[in-house]
mmCIF file of C-alpha atoms and ligand atoms in Angstrom:
data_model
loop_
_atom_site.group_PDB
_atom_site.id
_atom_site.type_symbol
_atom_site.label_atom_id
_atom_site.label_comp_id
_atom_site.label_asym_id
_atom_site.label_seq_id
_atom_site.Cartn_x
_atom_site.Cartn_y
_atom_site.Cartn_z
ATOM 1 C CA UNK A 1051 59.642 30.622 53.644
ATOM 2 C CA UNK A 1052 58.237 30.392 50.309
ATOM 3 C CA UNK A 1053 53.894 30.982 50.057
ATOM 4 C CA UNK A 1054 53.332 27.754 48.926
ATOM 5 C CA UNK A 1055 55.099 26.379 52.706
ATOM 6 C CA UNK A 1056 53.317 28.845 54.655
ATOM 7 C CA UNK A 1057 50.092 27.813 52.998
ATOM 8 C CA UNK A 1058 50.605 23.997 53.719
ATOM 9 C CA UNK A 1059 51.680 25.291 57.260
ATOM 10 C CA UNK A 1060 48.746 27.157 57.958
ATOM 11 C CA UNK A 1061 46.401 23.701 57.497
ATOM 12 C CA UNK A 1062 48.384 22.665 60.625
ATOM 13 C CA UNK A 1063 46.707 25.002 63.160
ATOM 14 C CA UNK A 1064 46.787 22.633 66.894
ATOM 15 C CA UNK A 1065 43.532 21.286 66.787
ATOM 16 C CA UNK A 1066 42.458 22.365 63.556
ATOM 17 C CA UNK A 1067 42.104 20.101 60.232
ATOM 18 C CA UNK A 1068 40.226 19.355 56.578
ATOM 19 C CA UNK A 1069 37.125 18.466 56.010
ATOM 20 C CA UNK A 1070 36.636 16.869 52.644
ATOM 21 C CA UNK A 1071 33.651 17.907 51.092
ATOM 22 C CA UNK A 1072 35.012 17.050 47.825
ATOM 23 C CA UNK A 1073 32.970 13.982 46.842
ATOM 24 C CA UNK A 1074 31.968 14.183 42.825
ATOM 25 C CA UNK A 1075 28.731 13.822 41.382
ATOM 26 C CA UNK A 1076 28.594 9.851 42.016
ATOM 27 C CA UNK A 1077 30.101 9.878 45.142
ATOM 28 C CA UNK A 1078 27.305 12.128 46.358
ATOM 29 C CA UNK A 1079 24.983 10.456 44.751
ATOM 30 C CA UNK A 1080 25.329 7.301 46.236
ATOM 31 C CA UNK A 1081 26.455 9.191 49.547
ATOM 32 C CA UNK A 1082 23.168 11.101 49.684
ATOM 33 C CA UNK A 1083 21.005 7.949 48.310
ATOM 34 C CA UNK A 1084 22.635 6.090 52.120
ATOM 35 C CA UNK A 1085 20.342 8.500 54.045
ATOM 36 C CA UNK A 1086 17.186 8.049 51.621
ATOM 37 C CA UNK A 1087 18.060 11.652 49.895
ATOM 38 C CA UNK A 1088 17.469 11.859 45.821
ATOM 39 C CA UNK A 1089 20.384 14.051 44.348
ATOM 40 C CA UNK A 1090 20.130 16.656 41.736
ATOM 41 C CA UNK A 1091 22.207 19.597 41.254
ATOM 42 C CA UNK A 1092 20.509 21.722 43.805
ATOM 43 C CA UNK A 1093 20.436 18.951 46.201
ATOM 44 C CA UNK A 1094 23.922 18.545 45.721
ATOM 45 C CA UNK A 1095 24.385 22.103 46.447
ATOM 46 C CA UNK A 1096 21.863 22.427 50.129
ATOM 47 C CA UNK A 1097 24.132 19.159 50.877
ATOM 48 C CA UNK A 1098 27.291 21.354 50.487
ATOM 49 C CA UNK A 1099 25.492 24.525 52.176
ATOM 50 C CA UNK A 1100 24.477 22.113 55.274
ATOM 51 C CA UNK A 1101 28.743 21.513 56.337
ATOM 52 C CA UNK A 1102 30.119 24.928 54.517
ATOM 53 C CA UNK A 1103 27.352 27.276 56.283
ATOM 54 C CA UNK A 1104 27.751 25.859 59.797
ATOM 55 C CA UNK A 1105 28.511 28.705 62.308
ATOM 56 C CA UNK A 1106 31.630 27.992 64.275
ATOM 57 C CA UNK A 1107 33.271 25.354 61.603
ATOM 58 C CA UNK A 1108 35.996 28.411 61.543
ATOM 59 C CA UNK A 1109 37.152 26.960 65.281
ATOM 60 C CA UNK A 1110 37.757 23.358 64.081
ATOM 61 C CA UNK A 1111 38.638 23.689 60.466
ATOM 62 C CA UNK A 1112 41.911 25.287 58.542
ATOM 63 C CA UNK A 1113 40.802 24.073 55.176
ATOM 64 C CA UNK A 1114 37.636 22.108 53.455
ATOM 65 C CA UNK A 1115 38.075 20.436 50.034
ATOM 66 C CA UNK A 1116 35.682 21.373 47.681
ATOM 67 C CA UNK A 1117 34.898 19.496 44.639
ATOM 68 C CA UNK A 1118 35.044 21.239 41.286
ATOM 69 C CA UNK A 1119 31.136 22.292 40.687
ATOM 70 C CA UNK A 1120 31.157 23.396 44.101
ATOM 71 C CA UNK A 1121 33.774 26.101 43.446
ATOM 72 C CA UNK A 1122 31.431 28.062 40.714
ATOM 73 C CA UNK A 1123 28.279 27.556 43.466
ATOM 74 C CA UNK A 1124 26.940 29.985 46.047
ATOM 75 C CA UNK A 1125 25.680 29.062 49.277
ATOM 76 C CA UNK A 1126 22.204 29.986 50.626
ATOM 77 C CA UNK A 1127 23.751 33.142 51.941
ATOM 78 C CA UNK A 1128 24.209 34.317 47.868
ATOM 79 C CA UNK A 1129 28.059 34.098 48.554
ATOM 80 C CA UNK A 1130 30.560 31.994 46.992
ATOM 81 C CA UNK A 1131 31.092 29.011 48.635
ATOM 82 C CA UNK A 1132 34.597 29.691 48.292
ATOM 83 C CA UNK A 1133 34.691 33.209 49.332
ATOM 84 C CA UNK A 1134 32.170 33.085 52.685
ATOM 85 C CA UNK A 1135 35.250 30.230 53.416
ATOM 86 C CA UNK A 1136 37.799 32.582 53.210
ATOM 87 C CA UNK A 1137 36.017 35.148 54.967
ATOM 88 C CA UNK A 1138 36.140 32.772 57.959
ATOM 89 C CA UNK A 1139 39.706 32.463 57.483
ATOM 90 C CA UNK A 1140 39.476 28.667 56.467
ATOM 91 C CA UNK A 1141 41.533 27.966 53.073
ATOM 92 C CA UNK A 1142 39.471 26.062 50.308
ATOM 93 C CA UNK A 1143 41.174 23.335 48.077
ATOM 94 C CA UNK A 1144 39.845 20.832 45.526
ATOM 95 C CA UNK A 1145 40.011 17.766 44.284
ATOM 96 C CA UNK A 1146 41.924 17.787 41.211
ATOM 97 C CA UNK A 1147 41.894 13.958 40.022
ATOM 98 C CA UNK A 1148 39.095 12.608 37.848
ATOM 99 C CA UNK A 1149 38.518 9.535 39.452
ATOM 100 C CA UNK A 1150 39.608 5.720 39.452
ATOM 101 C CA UNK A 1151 39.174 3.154 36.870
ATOM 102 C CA UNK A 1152 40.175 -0.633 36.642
ATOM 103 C CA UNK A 1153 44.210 -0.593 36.180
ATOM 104 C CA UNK A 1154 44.529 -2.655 32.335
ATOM 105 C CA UNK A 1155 47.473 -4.785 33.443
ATOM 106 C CA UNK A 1156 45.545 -5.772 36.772
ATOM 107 C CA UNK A 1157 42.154 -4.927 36.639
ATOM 108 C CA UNK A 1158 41.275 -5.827 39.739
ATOM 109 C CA UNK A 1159 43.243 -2.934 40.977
ATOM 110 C CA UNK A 1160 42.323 0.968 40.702
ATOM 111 C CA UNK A 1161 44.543 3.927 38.881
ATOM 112 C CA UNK A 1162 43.471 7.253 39.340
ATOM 113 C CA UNK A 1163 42.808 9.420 36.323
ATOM 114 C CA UNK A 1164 43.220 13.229 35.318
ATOM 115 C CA UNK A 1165 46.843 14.493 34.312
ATOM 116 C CA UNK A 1166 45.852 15.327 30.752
ATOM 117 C CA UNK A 1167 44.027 18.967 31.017
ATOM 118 C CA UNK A 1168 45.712 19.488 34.560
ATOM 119 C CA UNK A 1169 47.967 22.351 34.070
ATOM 120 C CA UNK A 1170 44.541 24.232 32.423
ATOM 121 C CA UNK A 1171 42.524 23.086 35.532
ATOM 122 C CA UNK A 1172 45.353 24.081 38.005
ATOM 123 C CA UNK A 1173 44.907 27.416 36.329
ATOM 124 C CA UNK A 1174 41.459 28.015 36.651
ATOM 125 C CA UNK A 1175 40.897 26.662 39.804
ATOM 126 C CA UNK A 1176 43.585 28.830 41.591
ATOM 127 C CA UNK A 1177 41.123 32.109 40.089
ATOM 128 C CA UNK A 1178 38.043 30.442 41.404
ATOM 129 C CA UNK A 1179 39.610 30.968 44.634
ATOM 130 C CA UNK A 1180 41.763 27.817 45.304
ATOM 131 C CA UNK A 1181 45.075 27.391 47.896
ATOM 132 C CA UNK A 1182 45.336 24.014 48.270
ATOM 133 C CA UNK A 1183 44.859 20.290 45.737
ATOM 134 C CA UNK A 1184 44.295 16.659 46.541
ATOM 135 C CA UNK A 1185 44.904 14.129 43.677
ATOM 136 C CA UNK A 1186 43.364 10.505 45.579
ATOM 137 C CA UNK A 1187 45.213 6.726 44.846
ATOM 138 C CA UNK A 1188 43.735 3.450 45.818
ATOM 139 C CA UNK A 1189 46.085 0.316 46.887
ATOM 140 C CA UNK A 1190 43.396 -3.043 47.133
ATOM 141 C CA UNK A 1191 45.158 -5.516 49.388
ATOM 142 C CA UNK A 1192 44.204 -9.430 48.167
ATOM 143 C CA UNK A 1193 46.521 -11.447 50.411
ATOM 144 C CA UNK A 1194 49.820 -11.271 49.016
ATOM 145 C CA UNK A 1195 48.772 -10.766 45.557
ATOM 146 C CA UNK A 1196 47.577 -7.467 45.644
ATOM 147 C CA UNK A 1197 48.527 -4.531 45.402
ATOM 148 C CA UNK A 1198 51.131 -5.207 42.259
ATOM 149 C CA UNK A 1199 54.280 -3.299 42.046
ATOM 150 C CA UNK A 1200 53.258 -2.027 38.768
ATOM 151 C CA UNK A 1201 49.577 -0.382 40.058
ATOM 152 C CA UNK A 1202 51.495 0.965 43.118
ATOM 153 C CA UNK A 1203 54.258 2.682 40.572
ATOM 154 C CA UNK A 1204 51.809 3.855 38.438
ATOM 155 C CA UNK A 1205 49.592 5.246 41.315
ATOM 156 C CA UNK A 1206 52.532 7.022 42.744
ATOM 157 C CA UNK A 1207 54.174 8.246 39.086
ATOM 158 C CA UNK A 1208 50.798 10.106 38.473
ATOM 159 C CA UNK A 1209 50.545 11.103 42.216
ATOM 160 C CA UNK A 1210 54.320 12.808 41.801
ATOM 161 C CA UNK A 1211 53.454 14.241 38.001
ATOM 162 C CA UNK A 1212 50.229 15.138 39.747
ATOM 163 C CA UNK A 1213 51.937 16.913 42.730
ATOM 164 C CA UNK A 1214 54.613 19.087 40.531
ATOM 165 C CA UNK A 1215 51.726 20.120 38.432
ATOM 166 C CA UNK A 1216 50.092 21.524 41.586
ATOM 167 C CA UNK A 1217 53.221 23.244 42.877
ATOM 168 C CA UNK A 1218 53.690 25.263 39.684
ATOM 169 C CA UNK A 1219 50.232 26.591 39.928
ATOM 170 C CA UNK A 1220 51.305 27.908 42.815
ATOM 171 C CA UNK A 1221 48.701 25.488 44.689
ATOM 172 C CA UNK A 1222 49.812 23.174 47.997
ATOM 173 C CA UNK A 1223 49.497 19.817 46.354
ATOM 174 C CA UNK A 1224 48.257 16.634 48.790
ATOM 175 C CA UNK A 1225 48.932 13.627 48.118
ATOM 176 C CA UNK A 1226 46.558 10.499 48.984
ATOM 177 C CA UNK A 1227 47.629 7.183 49.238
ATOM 178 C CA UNK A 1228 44.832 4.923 50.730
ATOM 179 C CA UNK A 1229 45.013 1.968 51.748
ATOM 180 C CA UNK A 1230 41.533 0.204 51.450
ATOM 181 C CA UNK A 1231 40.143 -1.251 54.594
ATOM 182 C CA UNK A 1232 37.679 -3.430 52.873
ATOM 183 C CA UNK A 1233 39.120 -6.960 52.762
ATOM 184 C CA UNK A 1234 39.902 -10.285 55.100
ATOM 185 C CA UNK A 1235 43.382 -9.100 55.893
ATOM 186 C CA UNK A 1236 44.642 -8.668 58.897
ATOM 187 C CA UNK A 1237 46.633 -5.319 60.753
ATOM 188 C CA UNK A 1238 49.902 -6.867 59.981
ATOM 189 C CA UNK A 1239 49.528 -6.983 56.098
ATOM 190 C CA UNK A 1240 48.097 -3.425 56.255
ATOM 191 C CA UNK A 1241 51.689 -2.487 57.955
ATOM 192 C CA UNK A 1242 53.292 -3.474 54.886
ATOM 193 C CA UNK A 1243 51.466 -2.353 52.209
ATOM 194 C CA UNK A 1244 51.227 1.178 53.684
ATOM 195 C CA UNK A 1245 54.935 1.094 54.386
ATOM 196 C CA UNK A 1246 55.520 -0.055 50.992
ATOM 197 C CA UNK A 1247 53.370 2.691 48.876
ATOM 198 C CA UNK A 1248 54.573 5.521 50.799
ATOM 199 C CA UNK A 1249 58.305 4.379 49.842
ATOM 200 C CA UNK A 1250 57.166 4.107 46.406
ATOM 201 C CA UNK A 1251 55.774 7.576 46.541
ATOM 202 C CA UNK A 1252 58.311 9.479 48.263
ATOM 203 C CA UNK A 1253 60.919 7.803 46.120
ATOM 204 C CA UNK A 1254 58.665 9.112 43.024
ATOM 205 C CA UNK A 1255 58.480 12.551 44.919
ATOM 206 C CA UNK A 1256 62.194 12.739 44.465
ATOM 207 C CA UNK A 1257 62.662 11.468 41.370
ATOM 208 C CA UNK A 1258 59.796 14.579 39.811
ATOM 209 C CA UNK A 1259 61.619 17.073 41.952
ATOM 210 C CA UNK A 1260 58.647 17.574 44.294
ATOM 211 C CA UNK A 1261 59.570 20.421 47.071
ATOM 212 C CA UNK A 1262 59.028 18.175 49.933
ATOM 213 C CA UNK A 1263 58.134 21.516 52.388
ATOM 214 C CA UNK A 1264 55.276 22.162 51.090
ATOM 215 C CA UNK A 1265 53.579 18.568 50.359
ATOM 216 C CA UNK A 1266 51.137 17.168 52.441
ATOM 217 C CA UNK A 1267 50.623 13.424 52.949
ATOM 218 C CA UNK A 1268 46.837 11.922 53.239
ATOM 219 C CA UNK A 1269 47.345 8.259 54.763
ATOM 220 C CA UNK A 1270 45.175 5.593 56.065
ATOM 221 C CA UNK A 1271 45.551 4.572 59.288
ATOM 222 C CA UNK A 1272 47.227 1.094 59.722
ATOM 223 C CA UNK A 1273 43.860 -1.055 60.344
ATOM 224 C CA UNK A 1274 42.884 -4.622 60.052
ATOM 225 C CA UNK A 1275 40.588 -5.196 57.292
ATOM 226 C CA UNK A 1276 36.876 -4.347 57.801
ATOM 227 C CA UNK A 1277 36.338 -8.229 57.161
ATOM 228 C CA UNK A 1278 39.115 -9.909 58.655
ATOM 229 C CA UNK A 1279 37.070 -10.397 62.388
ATOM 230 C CA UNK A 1280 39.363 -8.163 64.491
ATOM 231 C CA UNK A 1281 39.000 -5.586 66.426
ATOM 232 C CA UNK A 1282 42.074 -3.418 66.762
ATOM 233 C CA UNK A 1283 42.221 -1.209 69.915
ATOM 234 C CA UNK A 1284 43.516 2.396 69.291
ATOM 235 C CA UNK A 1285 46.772 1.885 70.933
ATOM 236 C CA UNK A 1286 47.444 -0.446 68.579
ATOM 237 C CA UNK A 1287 46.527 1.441 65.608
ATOM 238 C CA UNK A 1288 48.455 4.185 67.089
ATOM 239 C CA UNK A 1289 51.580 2.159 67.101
ATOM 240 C CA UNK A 1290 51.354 0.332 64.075
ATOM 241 C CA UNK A 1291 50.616 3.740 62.251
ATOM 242 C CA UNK A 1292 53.133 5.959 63.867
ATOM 243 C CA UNK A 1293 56.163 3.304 63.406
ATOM 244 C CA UNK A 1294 55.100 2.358 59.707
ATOM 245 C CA UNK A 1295 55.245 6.370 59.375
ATOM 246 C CA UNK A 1296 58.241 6.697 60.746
ATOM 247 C CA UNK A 1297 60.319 4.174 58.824
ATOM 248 C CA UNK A 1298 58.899 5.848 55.426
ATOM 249 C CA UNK A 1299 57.838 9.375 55.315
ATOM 250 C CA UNK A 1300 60.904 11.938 55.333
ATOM 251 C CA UNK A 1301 61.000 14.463 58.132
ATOM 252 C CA UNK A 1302 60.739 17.294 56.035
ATOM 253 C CA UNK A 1303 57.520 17.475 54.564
ATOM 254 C CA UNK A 1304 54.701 19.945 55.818
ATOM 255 C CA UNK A 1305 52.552 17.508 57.543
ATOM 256 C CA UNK A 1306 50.434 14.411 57.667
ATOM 257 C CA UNK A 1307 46.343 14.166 57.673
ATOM 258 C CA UNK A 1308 44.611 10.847 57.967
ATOM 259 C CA UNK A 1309 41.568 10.076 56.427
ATOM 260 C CA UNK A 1310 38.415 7.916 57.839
ATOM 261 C CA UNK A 1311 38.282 5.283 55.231
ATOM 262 C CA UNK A 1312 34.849 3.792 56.396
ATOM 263 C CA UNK A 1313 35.792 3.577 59.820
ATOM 264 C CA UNK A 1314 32.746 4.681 62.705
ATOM 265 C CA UNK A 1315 33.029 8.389 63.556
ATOM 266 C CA UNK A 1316 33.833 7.309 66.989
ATOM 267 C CA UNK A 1317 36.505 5.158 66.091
ATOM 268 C CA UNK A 1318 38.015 7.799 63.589
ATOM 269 C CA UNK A 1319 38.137 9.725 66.622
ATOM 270 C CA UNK A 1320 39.377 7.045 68.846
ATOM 271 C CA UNK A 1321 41.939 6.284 66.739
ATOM 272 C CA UNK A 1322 43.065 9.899 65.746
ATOM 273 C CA UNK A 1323 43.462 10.872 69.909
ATOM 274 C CA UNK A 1324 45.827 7.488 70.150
ATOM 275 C CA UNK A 1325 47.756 8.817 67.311
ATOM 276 C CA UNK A 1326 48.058 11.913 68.188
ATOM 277 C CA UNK A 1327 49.248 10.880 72.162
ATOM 278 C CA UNK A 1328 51.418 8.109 70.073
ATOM 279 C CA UNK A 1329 53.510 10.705 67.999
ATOM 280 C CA UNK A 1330 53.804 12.684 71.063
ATOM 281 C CA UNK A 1331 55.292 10.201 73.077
ATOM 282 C CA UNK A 1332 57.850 8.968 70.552
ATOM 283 C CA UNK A 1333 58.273 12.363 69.087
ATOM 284 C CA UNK A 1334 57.262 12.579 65.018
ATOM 285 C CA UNK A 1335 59.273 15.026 62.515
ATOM 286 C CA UNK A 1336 56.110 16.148 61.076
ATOM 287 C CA UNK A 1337 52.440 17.676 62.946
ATOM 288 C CA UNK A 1338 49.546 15.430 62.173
ATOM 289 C CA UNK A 1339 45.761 16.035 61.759
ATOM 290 C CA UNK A 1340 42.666 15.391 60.355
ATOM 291 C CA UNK A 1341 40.878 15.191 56.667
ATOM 292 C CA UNK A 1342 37.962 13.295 56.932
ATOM 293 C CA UNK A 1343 34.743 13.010 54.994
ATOM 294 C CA UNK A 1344 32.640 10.167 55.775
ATOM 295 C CA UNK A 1345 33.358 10.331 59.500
ATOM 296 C CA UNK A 1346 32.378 13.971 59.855
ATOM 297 C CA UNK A 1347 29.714 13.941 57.896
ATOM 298 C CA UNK A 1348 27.378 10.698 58.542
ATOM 299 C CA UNK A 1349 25.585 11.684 61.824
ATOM 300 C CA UNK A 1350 24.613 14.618 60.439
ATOM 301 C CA UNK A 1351 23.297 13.571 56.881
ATOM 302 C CA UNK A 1352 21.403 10.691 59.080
ATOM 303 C CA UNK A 1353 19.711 13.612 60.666
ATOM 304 C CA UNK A 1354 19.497 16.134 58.074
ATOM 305 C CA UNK A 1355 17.483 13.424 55.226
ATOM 306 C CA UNK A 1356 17.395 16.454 52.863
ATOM 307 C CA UNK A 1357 14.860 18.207 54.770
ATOM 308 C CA UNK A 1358 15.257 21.721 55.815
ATOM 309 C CA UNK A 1359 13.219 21.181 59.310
ATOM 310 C CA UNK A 1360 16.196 19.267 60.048
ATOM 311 C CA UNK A 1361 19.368 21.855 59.191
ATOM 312 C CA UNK A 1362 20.038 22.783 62.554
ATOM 313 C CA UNK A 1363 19.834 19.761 64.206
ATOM 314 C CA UNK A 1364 22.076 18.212 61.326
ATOM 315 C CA UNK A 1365 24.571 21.112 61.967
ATOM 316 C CA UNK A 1366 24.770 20.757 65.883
ATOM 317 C CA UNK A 1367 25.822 16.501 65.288
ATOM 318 C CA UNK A 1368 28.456 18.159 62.625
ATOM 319 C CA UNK A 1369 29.715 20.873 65.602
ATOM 320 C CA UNK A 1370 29.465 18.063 68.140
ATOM 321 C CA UNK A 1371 32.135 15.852 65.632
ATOM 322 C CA UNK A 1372 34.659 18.460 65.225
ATOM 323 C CA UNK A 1373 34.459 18.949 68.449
ATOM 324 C CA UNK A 1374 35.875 15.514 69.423
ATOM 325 C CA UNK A 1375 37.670 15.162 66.176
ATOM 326 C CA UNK A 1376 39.687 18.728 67.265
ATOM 327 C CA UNK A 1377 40.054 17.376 70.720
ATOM 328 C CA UNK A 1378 41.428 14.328 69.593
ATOM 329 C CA UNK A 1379 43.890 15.716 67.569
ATOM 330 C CA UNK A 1380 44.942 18.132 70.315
ATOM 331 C CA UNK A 1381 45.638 14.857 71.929
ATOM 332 C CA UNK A 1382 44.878 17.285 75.300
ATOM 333 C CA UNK A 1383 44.090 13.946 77.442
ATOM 334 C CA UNK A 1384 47.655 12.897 77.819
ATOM 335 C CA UNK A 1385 49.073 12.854 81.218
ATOM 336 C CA UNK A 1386 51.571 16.078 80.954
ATOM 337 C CA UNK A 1387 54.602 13.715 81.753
ATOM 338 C CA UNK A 1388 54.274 11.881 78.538
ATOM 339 C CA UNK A 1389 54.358 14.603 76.213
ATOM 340 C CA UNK A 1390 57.088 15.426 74.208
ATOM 341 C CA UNK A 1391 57.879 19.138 72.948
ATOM 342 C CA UNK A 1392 59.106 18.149 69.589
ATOM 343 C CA UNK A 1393 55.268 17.483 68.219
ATOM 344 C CA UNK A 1394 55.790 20.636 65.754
ATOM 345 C CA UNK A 1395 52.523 22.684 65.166
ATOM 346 C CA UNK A 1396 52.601 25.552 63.321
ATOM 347 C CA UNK A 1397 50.787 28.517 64.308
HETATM 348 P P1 LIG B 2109 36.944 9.465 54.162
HETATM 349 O O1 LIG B 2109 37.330 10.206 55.398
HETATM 350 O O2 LIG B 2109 35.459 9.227 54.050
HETATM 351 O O3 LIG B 2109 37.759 8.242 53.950
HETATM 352 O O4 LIG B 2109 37.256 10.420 52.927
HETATM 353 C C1 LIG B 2109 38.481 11.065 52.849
HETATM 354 C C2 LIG B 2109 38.780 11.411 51.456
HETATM 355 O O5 LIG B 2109 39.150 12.540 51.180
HETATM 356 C C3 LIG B 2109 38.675 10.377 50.401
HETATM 357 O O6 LIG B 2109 39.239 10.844 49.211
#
């Protein structure tokens, strides 16, 4: 097995996953602005120290995504963020793309930026302590319209060019394809368009000579559209998600995370533990898990406010999450004659 495999594998511990803590300077802006909290740089920095210097993440977590100023930054123990991680055994990646911005031949849709200095960045990043990469595309659904073919070729070109990049560095490259859940449309359409992106990708994988064993995949689940009226239940999440993943994504890639997408941290969670039973009970090629951001970290930035009075209690809401988000994914509610051995999890 080749590092870069047994890297990806180790991310897949059973009821371990990601946290992404990688938002970038505007994303935590307006992130920390949502619970009445003015950023600067050493705000930024307490907001990373509140989720990174948690006692006990070590039990829930196999890897956090850091974004790139957080890398250089210590936390308020004086060590490197990135180093106090590794310490606890928990591997720290970062977000390598530079962002999204209006695609020219459809501008309503979003490509994702960054190739141009990668191979420099990929460099650096792996001596600032670095295992692991996420590079993040969009796909906007508009009824039928949207997304185009070209935006979802582009997205997955730079995703693949992206993803080879990463694997040369010697860095486990993951590649996000999200599907956004803002919109009217309904669970149905979702199925499609998250069927169709990952073929595009994977087929763009190939064609850039991508190892497949050590990629990981960062999906959406298959949702109806925050505005389309409906309520899915989680079983039916679960089985839209698990059979649009099983018509697409080849069997031999390291694994599969999901992220939140706007979506309640109980119905993240919800969702995840239907999954997770789901692919057990039809029996997936591939372990699945969790990379979430918003879902992990809202009840405990509605607590925290920036204040320091309020660390701990900000910190127990975060251990509480992982908690349910690890159970979930350990899927341990299952009646014992449903389960199926071939789940893989790597340990
Ligand atoms: P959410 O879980 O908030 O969707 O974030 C995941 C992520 O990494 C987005 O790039």
């Amino acid at each position: 097995m080749t590092d870069l495999v047994a890297i990806a594998r180790s991310l897949f511990v059973d009821g371990k996953g990601i946290l992404a803590a990688d938002e970038s300077v505007h994303t935590a802006t307006e992130r920390l602005a949502e619970h009445g909290i003015s950023t600067s740089a050493e705000m930024r920095r307490q907001y990373r120290d509140l989720f990174i210097g948690t006692k006990g993440i070590e039990d829930y977590l196999s890897g956090i995504i850091l974004f790139s100023e957080t890398l250089l930054e210590k936390g308020n123990d004086k060590k490197l963020f990135s180093k106090s991680l590794a310490a606890r055994g928990i591997a720290a990646g970062i977000k390598v793309d530079l962002g999204t911005e209006p695609f020219p031949e459809s501008p309503r849709e979003l490509i994702t930026q960054g190739l141009l200095d990668l191979p420099e960045r990929l460099v650096e990043y792996k001596k600032q302590g670095a295992e692991f990469t996420k590079w993040r595309a969009v796909a906007t659904i508009e009824g039928d319209r949207l997304p185009s073919n070209t935006a979802l070729h582009e997205n997955a070109k730079r995703l693949a060019s992206y993803a080879k990049e990463s694997q040369a560095a010697g860095l486990v490259p993951i590649v996000e394809s999200e599907v956004l859940y803002e919109g009217k449309h309904g669970r149905a359409r979702t199925k499609a368009v998250v069927e169709e992106s990952l073929e595009v990708l994977f087929s763009m994988l190939n064609e850039y000579a991508v190892d497949r064993a050590s990629v990981i995949l960062k999906t959406s689940m298959v949702l109806s559209g925050e505005k389309s009226g409906k309520k899915d239940t989680p079983e039916e999440v679960a089985e839209d998600t698990i059979s649009a993943l099983l018509k697409v994504v080849p069997k031999q890639i390291a694994g599969i995370v999901f992220l939140s997408g706007g979506q309640t941290p109980d119905q993240a969670t919800e969702n995840l533990a239907a999954i997770v039973q789901q692919a057990k009970k039809v029996g997936t090629p591939w372990p699945l898990s969790f990379s979430y951001a918003r879902a992990l970290q809202d009840e405990a930035l509605s607590i925290w406010k920036g204040k320091e009075e309020n660390v701990s209690a900000a910190r127990e809401a975060f251990l509480s999450r992982l908690e349910k988000v690890s159970v979930a994914c350990k899927a341990k509610v299952l009646a014992d004659n449903c389960i199926i051995s071939t789940f893989p999890v790597y340990s």
